[in-house]
Coordinates of C-alpha atoms and ligand atoms in Angstrom, one line a residue:
X1181 CA -0.1 0.0 0.1
X1182 CA 1.2 3.5 -0.8
X1183 CA 2.3 5.3 2.3
X1184 CA 1.0 8.7 1.3
X1185 CA -1.3 11.2 2.9
X1186 CA -4.5 11.2 1.1
X1187 CA -7.6 13.4 1.4
X1188 CA -10.9 11.4 1.1
X1189 CA -13.0 12.8 -1.8
X1190 CA -16.2 14.3 -1.0
X1191 CA -19.2 12.4 -2.4
X1192 CA -20.5 13.8 -5.7
X1193 CA -23.5 16.0 -5.0
X1194 CA -26.0 16.4 -7.9
X1195 CA -26.9 20.1 -8.8
X1196 CA -30.1 21.5 -9.9
X1197 CA -32.2 19.3 -7.5
X1198 CA -34.5 20.5 -4.8
X1199 CA -32.3 19.0 -2.1
X1200 CA -28.7 17.6 -1.9
X1201 CA -28.5 14.0 -3.1
X1202 CA -25.3 11.8 -2.9
X1203 CA -24.4 9.0 -5.2
X1204 CA -23.7 5.4 -4.1
X1205 CA -22.2 3.2 -6.7
X1206 CA -21.1 -0.5 -6.8
X1207 CA -19.6 -2.2 -9.7
X1208 CA -19.6 -5.8 -11.1
X1209 CA -16.6 -5.9 -13.5
X1210 CA -16.4 -8.7 -15.8
X1211 CA -12.6 -9.4 -16.9
X1212 CA -11.7 -12.0 -19.3
X1213 CA -9.0 -14.2 -18.0
X1214 CA -5.8 -14.2 -20.1
X1215 CA -5.2 -17.9 -20.8
X1216 CA -4.6 -19.9 -24.0
X1217 CA -7.6 -22.2 -23.4
X1218 CA -11.2 -21.8 -22.1
X1219 CA -12.3 -22.4 -18.5
X1220 CA -13.6 -26.0 -19.2
X1221 CA -12.2 -26.9 -22.5
X1222 CA -9.0 -26.9 -24.5
X1223 CA -10.4 -24.8 -27.3
X1224 CA -8.4 -21.5 -28.1
X1225 CA -9.2 -18.1 -26.9
X1226 CA -7.6 -16.1 -29.7
X1227 CA -9.5 -13.1 -30.4
X1228 CA -10.6 -12.3 -34.0
X1229 CA -10.5 -16.0 -35.1
X1230 CA -12.8 -17.2 -37.9
X1231 CA -16.3 -17.6 -36.4
X1232 CA -17.0 -20.9 -34.7
X1233 CA -13.5 -22.2 -35.2
X1234 CA -12.6 -22.1 -31.6
X1235 CA -15.3 -24.5 -30.3
X1236 CA -14.8 -27.8 -28.5
X1237 CA -17.6 -30.2 -28.1
X1238 CA -18.2 -29.1 -24.6
X1239 CA -18.4 -25.4 -25.5
X1240 CA -21.2 -26.4 -28.0
X1241 CA -23.1 -28.1 -25.4
X1242 CA -22.8 -31.6 -27.0
X1243 CA -24.5 -34.3 -25.0
X1244 CA -22.3 -36.3 -22.8
X1245 CA -19.4 -33.9 -22.9
X1246 CA -17.9 -33.2 -19.5
X1247 CA -16.1 -29.8 -18.4
X1248 CA -12.5 -30.1 -17.2
X1249 CA -11.2 -27.2 -15.2
X1250 CA -8.2 -25.3 -16.5
X1251 CA -5.6 -24.9 -13.8
X1252 CA -4.1 -21.7 -15.4
X1253 CA -7.5 -19.9 -15.2
X1254 CA -7.8 -20.8 -11.5
X1255 CA -4.1 -19.6 -11.0
X1256 CA -5.1 -16.3 -12.8
X1257 CA -8.1 -15.7 -10.5
X1258 CA -5.9 -16.4 -7.6
X1259 CA -3.1 -14.0 -8.8
X1260 CA -5.9 -11.3 -9.4
X1261 CA -7.2 -11.8 -5.7
X1262 CA -3.6 -11.6 -4.4
X1263 CA -3.1 -8.4 -6.5
X1264 CA -6.3 -7.0 -5.0
X1265 CA -5.0 -7.9 -1.4
X1266 CA -8.1 -10.4 -1.0
X1267 CA -8.7 -13.6 0.8
X1268 CA -8.2 -16.6 -1.2
X1269 CA -10.7 -19.3 -0.5
X1270 CA -9.2 -22.6 -0.7
X1271 CA -12.5 -24.3 -1.0
X1272 CA -14.8 -22.9 -3.8
X1273 CA -17.4 -24.6 -5.9
X1274 CA -19.2 -24.2 -9.3
X1275 CA -22.9 -23.7 -9.8
X1276 CA -25.1 -23.9 -12.8
X1277 CA -27.1 -20.6 -13.5
X1278 CA -29.7 -21.8 -15.8
X1279 CA -31.1 -19.8 -18.7
X1280 CA -31.5 -20.1 -22.4
X1281 CA -29.4 -18.1 -24.9
X1282 CA -28.6 -19.2 -28.3
X1283 CA -25.0 -18.2 -27.8
X1284 CA -24.8 -20.5 -24.7
X1285 CA -25.8 -23.9 -26.0
X1286 CA -25.4 -25.6 -22.7
X1287 CA -28.5 -23.9 -21.5
X1288 CA -26.8 -22.8 -18.3
X1289 CA -23.7 -20.7 -17.4
X1290 CA -21.3 -22.3 -15.0
X1291 CA -20.5 -19.7 -12.2
X1292 CA -19.6 -19.5 -8.5
X1293 CA -22.7 -18.1 -6.6
X1294 CA -22.3 -19.7 -3.2
X1295 CA -18.5 -20.2 -2.7
X1296 CA -16.4 -17.9 -4.8
X1297 CA -12.7 -18.4 -5.1
X1298 CA -11.7 -14.9 -3.9
X1299 CA -13.2 -13.1 -0.9
X1300 CA -12.9 -9.6 0.5
X1301 CA -10.1 -7.4 -0.8
X1302 CA -9.4 -3.6 -1.6
X1303 CA -8.3 -1.3 -4.3
X1304 CA -6.7 2.2 -3.7
X1305 CA -8.4 4.5 -6.1
X1306 CA -6.7 7.8 -6.8
X1307 CA -8.2 10.8 -8.3
X1308 CA -5.0 12.9 -8.4
X1309 CA -4.0 15.8 -6.3
X1310 CA -3.7 13.7 -3.3
X1311 CA -7.2 12.6 -3.2
X1312 CA -7.9 8.9 -3.0
X1313 CA -10.3 6.3 -1.6
X1314 CA -10.2 2.6 -0.7
X1315 CA -12.8 0.7 -2.6
X1316 CA -13.6 -2.6 -1.0
X1317 CA -13.8 -5.8 -3.2
X1318 CA -16.6 -8.1 -2.0
X1319 CA -15.7 -11.2 -3.9
X1320 CA -14.3 -12.5 -7.2
X1321 CA -15.7 -15.5 -8.9
X1322 CA -14.9 -17.5 -12.0
X1323 CA -17.5 -18.0 -14.7
X1324 CA -18.0 -18.9 -18.4
X1325 CA -18.6 -16.2 -21.0
X1326 CA -21.3 -16.6 -23.5
X1327 CA -20.9 -16.3 -27.3
X1328 CA -22.2 -13.7 -29.7
X1329 CA -25.4 -13.6 -31.5
X1330 CA -25.2 -11.3 -34.7
X1331 CA -28.4 -9.8 -35.9
X1332 CA -27.2 -7.3 -38.5
X1333 CA -25.6 -9.4 -41.1
X1334 CA -28.5 -10.7 -43.0
X1335 CA -32.2 -9.3 -43.2
X1336 CA -33.9 -12.5 -42.4
X1337 CA -31.5 -14.6 -40.4
X1338 CA -29.4 -14.2 -37.1
X1339 CA -26.0 -15.8 -36.8
X1340 CA -24.2 -17.2 -33.9
X1341 CA -20.5 -17.2 -33.1
X1342 CA -19.4 -19.6 -30.2
X1343 CA -15.7 -18.6 -30.1
X1344 CA -16.1 -16.8 -26.9
X1345 CA -18.6 -19.4 -25.3
X1346 CA -16.9 -20.9 -22.4
X1347 CA -13.9 -18.4 -22.2
X1348 CA -13.1 -17.7 -18.5
X1349 CA -14.2 -14.6 -16.9
X1350 CA -13.5 -13.2 -13.4
X1351 CA -16.5 -11.3 -11.9
X1352 CA -15.0 -8.7 -9.7
X1353 CA -17.8 -7.3 -7.2
X1354 CA -17.1 -4.2 -5.4
X1355 CA -18.8 -3.0 -2.2
X1356 CA -21.0 0.1 -2.8
X1357 CA -17.9 2.2 -1.8
X1358 CA -17.7 4.4 -4.9
X1359 CA -19.3 8.0 -4.6
X1360 CA -19.1 9.6 -7.9
X1361 CA -18.7 9.0 -11.7
X1362 CA -15.0 10.0 -11.9
X1363 CA -14.4 7.7 -9.0
X1364 CA -16.0 4.8 -10.9
X1365 CA -13.9 5.4 -14.0
X1366 CA -10.7 5.7 -11.7
X1367 CA -11.6 2.4 -10.1
X1368 CA -12.1 0.6 -13.4
X1369 CA -8.8 2.0 -14.7
X1370 CA -7.0 1.0 -11.5
X1371 CA -8.4 -2.6 -11.7
X1372 CA -7.2 -2.6 -15.3
X1373 CA -3.8 -1.4 -14.4
X1374 CA -3.5 -4.0 -11.7
X1375 CA -4.6 -6.8 -13.9
X1376 CA -2.3 -5.6 -16.8
X1377 CA 0.6 -5.7 -14.4
X1378 CA -0.4 -9.1 -13.2
X1379 CA -0.9 -10.4 -16.8
X1380 CA -4.4 -11.8 -15.8
X1381 CA -6.6 -9.7 -18.2
X1382 CA -5.5 -7.6 -21.2
X1383 CA -8.2 -5.0 -20.0
X1384 CA -9.0 -4.3 -23.7
X1385 CA -12.6 -2.8 -23.2
X1386 CA -13.0 -2.3 -26.9
X1387 CA -12.7 -5.9 -27.6
X1388 CA -15.0 -6.6 -24.7
X1389 CA -12.2 -8.1 -22.5
X1390 CA -13.5 -5.9 -19.6
X1391 CA -17.0 -4.9 -19.1
X1392 CA -18.9 -3.4 -16.1
X1393 CA -22.3 -3.6 -14.7
X1394 CA -22.8 -0.3 -12.7
X1395 CA -25.2 -0.3 -9.8
X1396 CA -26.4 3.3 -8.9
X1397 CA -28.5 4.6 -6.1
X1398 CA -29.1 8.0 -4.5
X1399 CA -29.3 8.9 -0.7
X1400 CA -29.6 12.0 1.4
X1401 CA -26.5 13.2 3.1
X1402 CA -25.7 11.3 6.1
X1403 CA -27.3 8.0 5.0
X1404 CA -24.0 6.6 3.7
X1405 CA -22.3 7.1 6.9
X1406 CA -25.1 5.2 8.7
X1407 CA -24.7 2.4 6.3
X1408 CA -21.1 2.3 6.9
X1409 CA -21.5 2.1 10.6
X1410 CA -24.0 -0.6 10.7
X1411 CA -23.4 -2.4 7.4
X1412 CA -27.2 -2.2 6.8
X1413 CA -28.1 -1.7 3.4
X1414 CA -31.6 -0.4 4.2
X1415 CA -30.0 3.1 5.0
X1416 CA -29.2 3.2 1.2
X1417 CA -31.6 4.0 -1.7
X1418 CA -32.9 1.3 -4.2
X1419 CA -30.3 0.7 -6.8
X1420 CA -30.5 0.2 -10.6
X1421 CA -28.1 -1.8 -12.4
X1422 CA -27.0 -0.6 -15.7
X1423 CA -25.6 -3.5 -17.7
X1424 CA -22.7 -4.2 -19.9
X1425 CA -20.8 -0.9 -20.1
X1426 CA -17.5 -1.1 -22.1
X1427 CA -16.1 2.4 -21.9
X1428 CA -15.0 4.6 -19.2
X1429 CA -16.6 7.6 -20.7
X1430 CA -20.0 5.8 -20.9
X1431 CA -19.7 4.6 -17.5
X1432 CA -19.4 8.1 -16.2
X1433 CA -22.2 9.5 -18.4
X1434 CA -24.5 6.7 -17.5
X1435 CA -24.0 7.3 -13.8
X1436 CA -24.7 10.9 -14.1
X1437 CA -27.9 10.3 -16.3
X1438 CA -29.2 7.6 -14.0
X1439 CA -28.7 9.6 -10.8
X1440 CA -30.7 12.5 -12.4
X1441 CA -33.4 10.1 -13.4
X1442 CA -33.6 8.7 -9.9
X1443 CA -33.6 12.2 -8.3
X1444 CA -36.5 13.3 -10.6
X1445 CA -38.6 10.3 -9.6
X1446 CA -38.0 10.7 -5.9
X1447 CA -38.4 14.4 -5.8
X1448 CA -41.7 13.9 -7.8
X1449 CA -43.0 11.9 -4.9
X1450 CA -42.3 8.5 -6.6
X1451 CA -40.1 5.6 -5.7
X1452 CA -37.3 4.0 -7.6
X1453 CA -37.9 0.5 -8.5
X1454 CA -34.8 -2.0 -8.7
X1455 CA -34.3 -2.9 -12.2
X1456 CA -31.7 -3.6 -14.8
X1457 CA -31.3 -0.8 -17.3
X1458 CA -29.4 -0.2 -20.5
X1459 CA -27.5 3.1 -21.3
X1460 CA -28.1 4.5 -24.8
X1461 CA -25.2 6.8 -25.5
X1462 CA -26.9 8.3 -28.5
X1463 CA -29.9 9.4 -26.7
X1464 CA -28.0 10.1 -23.4
X1465 CA -30.6 8.1 -21.3
X1466 CA -30.9 4.8 -19.6
X1467 CA -33.8 2.5 -20.3
X1468 CA -35.5 -0.4 -18.6
X1469 CA -34.5 -3.9 -19.6
X1470 CA -36.0 -6.0 -17.0
X1471 CA -37.5 -5.3 -13.6
X1472 CA -36.9 -7.2 -10.3
X1473 CA -40.4 -8.7 -10.4
X1474 CA -39.8 -10.2 -13.9
X1475 CA -36.1 -11.2 -12.9
X1476 CA -35.1 -14.6 -14.1
X1477 CA -35.2 -17.4 -11.6
X1478 CA -31.9 -18.9 -12.4
X1479 CA -32.5 -22.1 -10.4
X1480 CA -28.8 -22.2 -9.2
X1481 CA -27.6 -25.5 -8.1
X1482 CA -24.1 -27.0 -7.7
X1483 CA -22.8 -28.4 -11.0
X1484 CA -22.9 -32.2 -10.6
X1485 CA -20.3 -32.6 -13.4
X1486 CA -17.6 -30.6 -11.4
X1487 CA -16.1 -31.4 -8.1
X1488 CA -15.6 -28.7 -5.6
X1489 CA -12.4 -26.7 -6.2
X1490 CA -10.0 -27.3 -3.4
X1491 CA -6.5 -25.6 -3.7
X1492 CA -3.6 -25.8 -1.4
X1493 CA -2.1 -23.0 0.6
X1494 CA 1.3 -24.0 -0.6
X1495 CA 0.2 -23.5 -4.2
X1496 CA -1.3 -20.1 -3.3
X1497 CA 2.0 -19.1 -1.5
X1498 CA 4.0 -20.1 -4.6
X1499 CA 1.9 -17.9 -6.9
X1500 CA 2.3 -15.1 -4.4
X1501 CA 6.0 -15.4 -4.2
X1502 CA 6.0 -15.1 -8.0
X1503 CA 3.7 -12.1 -8.4
X1504 CA 5.3 -9.2 -10.3
X1505 CA 5.7 -5.8 -8.5
X1506 CA 2.3 -4.1 -8.6
X1507 CA 1.6 -0.5 -9.6
X1508 CA 1.4 1.1 -6.0
X1509 CA 4.6 -0.7 -5.0
X1510 CA 6.5 0.4 -8.1
X1511 CA 5.3 3.8 -7.8
X1512 CA 6.6 4.1 -4.3
X1513 CA 9.9 2.5 -5.1
X1514 CA 10.3 4.9 -7.9
X1515 CA 9.6 7.9 -5.5
X1516 CA 12.3 6.5 -3.1
X1517 CA 14.9 5.2 -5.5
X1518 CA 14.8 8.1 -8.0
X1519 CA 13.5 10.9 -5.8
X1520 CA 10.4 11.3 -8.1
X1521 CA 7.3 13.4 -7.0
X1522 CA 4.2 11.2 -6.4
X1523 CA 2.7 12.6 -9.6
X1524 CA 5.8 11.8 -11.9
X1525 CA 6.0 8.5 -10.4
X1526 CA 2.3 7.8 -11.2
X1527 CA 2.9 8.8 -14.8
X1528 CA 5.9 6.6 -15.3
X1529 CA 4.2 3.5 -13.7
X1530 CA 0.8 3.8 -15.6
X1531 CA 1.9 0.7 -17.6
X1532 CA 4.9 -1.7 -17.2
X1533 CA 6.3 -0.8 -20.6
X1534 CA 6.8 2.9 -19.6
X1535 CA 8.0 1.9 -16.3
X1536 CA 10.6 -0.5 -17.7
X1537 CA 11.9 2.1 -20.3
X1538 CA 12.2 4.8 -17.7
X1539 CA 14.1 2.4 -15.3
X1540 CA 16.6 1.6 -18.1
X1541 CA 17.1 5.4 -18.7
X1542 CA 17.4 6.2 -15.0
X1543 CA 19.8 3.6 -14.2
X1544 CA 23.1 5.0 -13.0
X1545 CA 21.7 8.5 -14.0
X1546 CA 20.0 11.4 -12.1
X1547 CA 16.4 10.0 -11.6
X1548 CA 14.7 13.3 -11.8
X1549 CA 16.5 14.2 -15.0
X1550 CA 15.6 10.9 -16.5
X1551 CA 11.9 11.4 -15.5
X1552 CA 11.9 14.8 -17.0
X1553 CA 13.2 13.7 -20.3
X1554 CA 10.9 10.7 -20.4
X1555 CA 7.7 12.4 -19.6
X1556 CA 8.1 15.8 -21.1
X1557 CA 10.3 15.2 -24.4
X1558 CA 9.7 11.5 -25.2
X1559 CA 6.0 11.2 -24.2
X1560 CA 5.3 14.5 -25.6
X1561 CA 7.0 13.7 -28.8
X1562 CA 5.4 10.2 -29.1
X1563 CA 2.0 11.8 -28.6
X1564 CA 2.6 14.2 -31.5
X1565 CA 3.8 11.3 -33.5
X1566 CA 0.3 9.7 -34.0
X1567 CA 0.1 8.9 -30.3
X1568 CA 2.9 6.0 -30.7
X1569 CA 3.2 3.6 -27.9
X1570 CA 6.6 3.4 -25.9
X1571 CA 7.2 0.1 -27.6
X1572 CA 7.4 2.0 -31.1
X1573 CA 9.6 4.8 -29.8
X1574 CA 12.3 5.5 -32.4
X1575 CA 14.5 6.5 -29.5
X1576 CA 15.8 3.7 -27.4
X1577 CA 16.5 3.9 -23.6
X1578 CA 20.3 3.8 -24.4
X1579 CA 19.9 6.7 -26.8
X1580 CA 18.0 8.8 -24.5
X1581 CA 20.4 7.9 -21.7
X1582 CA 23.2 9.0 -24.0
X1583 CA 21.5 12.4 -24.5
X1584 CA 21.2 12.8 -20.7
X1585 CA 24.9 11.8 -20.2
X1586 CA 26.0 14.6 -22.6
X1587 CA 24.0 17.2 -20.5
X1588 CA 25.3 15.9 -17.3
X1589 CA 29.0 16.1 -18.5
X1590 CA 28.4 19.8 -19.6
X1591 CA 29.2 18.7 -23.3
X1592 CA 25.9 20.1 -24.5
X1593 CA 23.4 22.6 -23.0
X1594 CA 19.8 21.7 -22.2
X1595 CA 18.7 23.7 -25.2
X1596 CA 21.0 22.0 -27.6
X1597 CA 19.9 18.7 -26.1
X1598 CA 16.3 19.3 -27.3
X1599 CA 17.7 19.7 -30.9
X1600 CA 19.9 16.6 -30.4
X1601 CA 16.7 14.7 -29.3
X1602 CA 14.9 15.7 -32.3
X1603 CA 17.7 14.4 -34.6
X1604 CA 18.0 11.3 -32.8
X1605 CA 14.2 10.9 -32.9
X1606 CA 13.8 11.5 -36.6
X1607 CA 17.2 10.3 -38.0
X1608 CA 18.5 7.8 -35.3
X1609 CA 22.2 7.5 -34.5
X1610 CA 24.5 7.7 -31.5
X1611 CA 23.9 11.0 -29.7
X1612 CA 27.6 11.4 -28.8
X1613 CA 28.7 10.9 -32.4
X1614 CA 26.1 13.3 -33.6
X1615 CA 27.3 16.1 -31.3
X1616 CA 30.9 15.5 -32.4
X1617 CA 30.1 15.3 -36.3
X1618 CA 27.8 18.3 -36.2
X1619 CA 29.8 20.6 -34.0
X1620 CA 27.1 20.8 -31.3
X1621 CA 29.5 20.7 -28.5
X1622 CA 29.0 23.4 -25.8
X1623 CA 31.6 26.2 -25.7
X1624 CA 33.0 26.0 -22.2
X1625 CA 36.2 27.6 -23.2
X1626 CA 35.9 31.1 -21.8
X1627 CA 38.0 32.7 -24.4
X1628 CA 35.4 33.1 -27.2
X1629 CA 32.6 33.6 -24.7
X1630 CA 34.5 36.7 -23.2
X1631 CA 35.3 37.9 -26.6
X1632 CA 31.5 37.9 -27.5
X1633 CA 30.6 39.4 -24.3
X1634 CA 33.1 42.2 -24.5
X1635 CA 31.9 43.1 -28.0
X1636 CA 28.2 43.3 -26.6
X1637 CA 29.1 45.4 -23.7
X1638 CA 31.1 47.8 -25.8
X1639 CA 28.1 48.2 -28.3
X1640 CA 25.5 48.7 -25.6
X1641 CA 26.8 51.2 -22.9
X1642 CA 23.3 52.3 -22.0
X1643 CA 22.2 48.7 -21.2
X1644 CA 25.4 48.3 -19.1
X1645 CA 24.5 51.3 -17.0
X1646 CA 21.0 50.1 -16.5
X1647 CA 22.2 46.5 -15.5
X1648 CA 24.6 48.0 -13.1
X1649 CA 21.7 49.5 -11.1
X1650 CA 19.3 46.7 -11.8
X1651 CA 21.0 43.3 -11.8
X1652 CA 17.9 41.7 -13.0
X1653 CA 18.7 43.1 -16.4
X1654 CA 22.0 40.9 -16.7
X1655 CA 19.8 38.3 -18.2
X1656 CA 19.6 40.3 -21.3
X1657 CA 23.4 40.0 -21.8
X1658 CA 23.3 36.4 -21.2
X1659 CA 20.7 36.0 -24.0
X1660 CA 22.9 38.2 -26.4
X1661 CA 26.0 36.0 -25.7
X1662 CA 24.0 32.8 -26.2
X1663 CA 22.7 34.3 -29.6
X1664 CA 26.1 35.3 -30.7
X1665 CA 27.5 31.8 -29.9
X1666 CA 24.7 29.9 -31.6
X1667 CA 23.2 28.7 -28.3
X1668 CA 26.4 26.7 -27.7
X1669 CA 27.9 28.6 -24.9
X1670 CA 27.7 27.0 -21.4
X1671 CA 25.0 29.0 -19.7
X1672 CA 26.5 28.7 -16.4
X1673 CA 29.9 30.0 -17.5
X1674 CA 28.0 32.9 -19.3
X1675 CA 26.0 33.9 -16.2
X1676 CA 29.1 33.9 -14.1
X1677 CA 31.0 35.9 -16.8
X1678 CA 28.3 38.5 -17.1
X1679 CA 27.9 39.0 -13.5
X1680 CA 31.7 39.5 -13.0
X1681 CA 32.0 41.8 -15.9
X1682 CA 28.9 44.0 -14.9
X1683 CA 30.1 44.2 -11.3
X1684 CA 33.7 45.3 -12.4
Ligands
ADP2555 P1 -27.1 -9.0 -7.0 O1 -26.6 -10.3 -6.7 O2 -28.6 -8.8 -7.0 O3 -26.4 -8.4 -8.2 P2 -25.2 -7.9 -5.1 O4 -25.4 -7.8 -3.6 O5 -24.4 -9.0 -5.5 O6 -26.6 -8.1 -5.8 O7 -24.8 -6.5 -5.5 C1 -24.4 -6.2 -6.8 C2 -23.6 -4.8 -6.8 O8 -24.5 -3.8 -6.4 C3 -22.5 -4.8 -5.8 O9 -21.3 -4.3 -6.5 C4 -22.9 -3.9 -4.7 O10 -21.8 -3.2 -4.3 C5 -23.9 -3.0 -5.4 N1 -24.9 -2.4 -4.5 C6 -25.6 -3.0 -3.6 N2 -26.4 -2.1 -2.9 C7 -26.1 -0.9 -3.6 C8 -26.8 0.4 -3.4 N3 -27.8 0.7 -2.5 N4 -26.4 1.3 -4.4 C9 -25.5 1.1 -5.2 N5 -24.8 -0.1 -5.4 C10 -25.3 -1.1 -4.6
MG2556 MG1 -24.8 -9.4 -9.2

């Protein structure tokens, strides 16, 4: 856990209502497990394959086929639980959730209702500027994903693609600890970041690897605190669940829209009824999908084809011992090891590729300077260059390190270094050789600097008089010398020399 002093964010209050209302939000995030094979079959999970090419008999619900648990999927769920500082349940069990869908030919989904593999955990969610909240995780369970029905390829027929049928999902259920739309988005990004670090889910929301069901309710100020003290949900308002959100932006919009809808109902004298809703981003509204009364009776029961899942503590310990460094830990280490600010460290640890690049540049060099160059120059340049990822950077860590070394040894000034960076970025090459070949070396030899300064002083007697009275004007002389030497004069040497001459 990051040992930083955080301020707890205030709950979001919705404006324009007759009275103040606070938001209460709980998320159920479905994260596709990164694994080569499905949860109960050996079929491939590769995205974008020819429709219905990754389907084993058991995925197709053929009679007599038996599911076989994929150990790697279990390991991935355990790693995710460990990454969320959660309890790992050595005993868990699979249940059948019965319903019919054309893209789930078994006629039921195998899930873990009564005994999930992961219990209570927590995530530190930051909103920037030292504001953060801990969101508690209620549970994570393993379940099968469904396939895909396609209704828009033919005017008279629907198609079904079973490639995703039976792929392992982790359902990560949060407690209702989230108090605003930005927090909800920050929570989902933090989960995504942790799972990407762990390698347990690729977090690609566009491809549907991560989807969220968003539960929203409203309450009067003070009610949430009562719930927290007692754990009694009746202090909170009735929630509605917005299904299947696959973008951070839509999650935030949907929460905002849904809260306003609930406030209008309550302030109009009505009551919110618990239901499942869908968000329509084009219309900017949520609409009812099904109400609690017509909710499915899934007739859950323990799956008779699968034994309870019993894992050993030693196995969990071994997975724990091999976990990679997590985002919060890496961020704290970067702050300590390289003297970075909380903010810079957060930027550099946003993903593992960025962090690895920075570490290579910073190794044996000034950490703050390395951070500065990576964040301001490199990231800025990559962004301008079609938002390139760090993996596609034309400047390698060794090249960037080389540029920094040239500054540190006073061979080039910071200003020339920026020109050099641009040359290395667009043309490649060894920074030291470029400096040599193109005569970019800083002039530290005082002779030519002094000559240039003497000339400027001689030509500008009025400026000299003024600068003698007001030392702040010395900067003008420094600028003139830099100009006269094509920016190659060592700024420190120039400053000293100007001060000396003007004083004399
Ligand atoms: P269900 O099984 O009906 O989906 P759960 O108890 O599993 O219900 O809760 C689902 C999600 O709803 C959880 O993420 C939880 O935090 C959230 N939730 C529960 N009560 C509320 C509430 N009053 N307001 C907002 N979210 C809530
Ligand atoms: Mg639920």
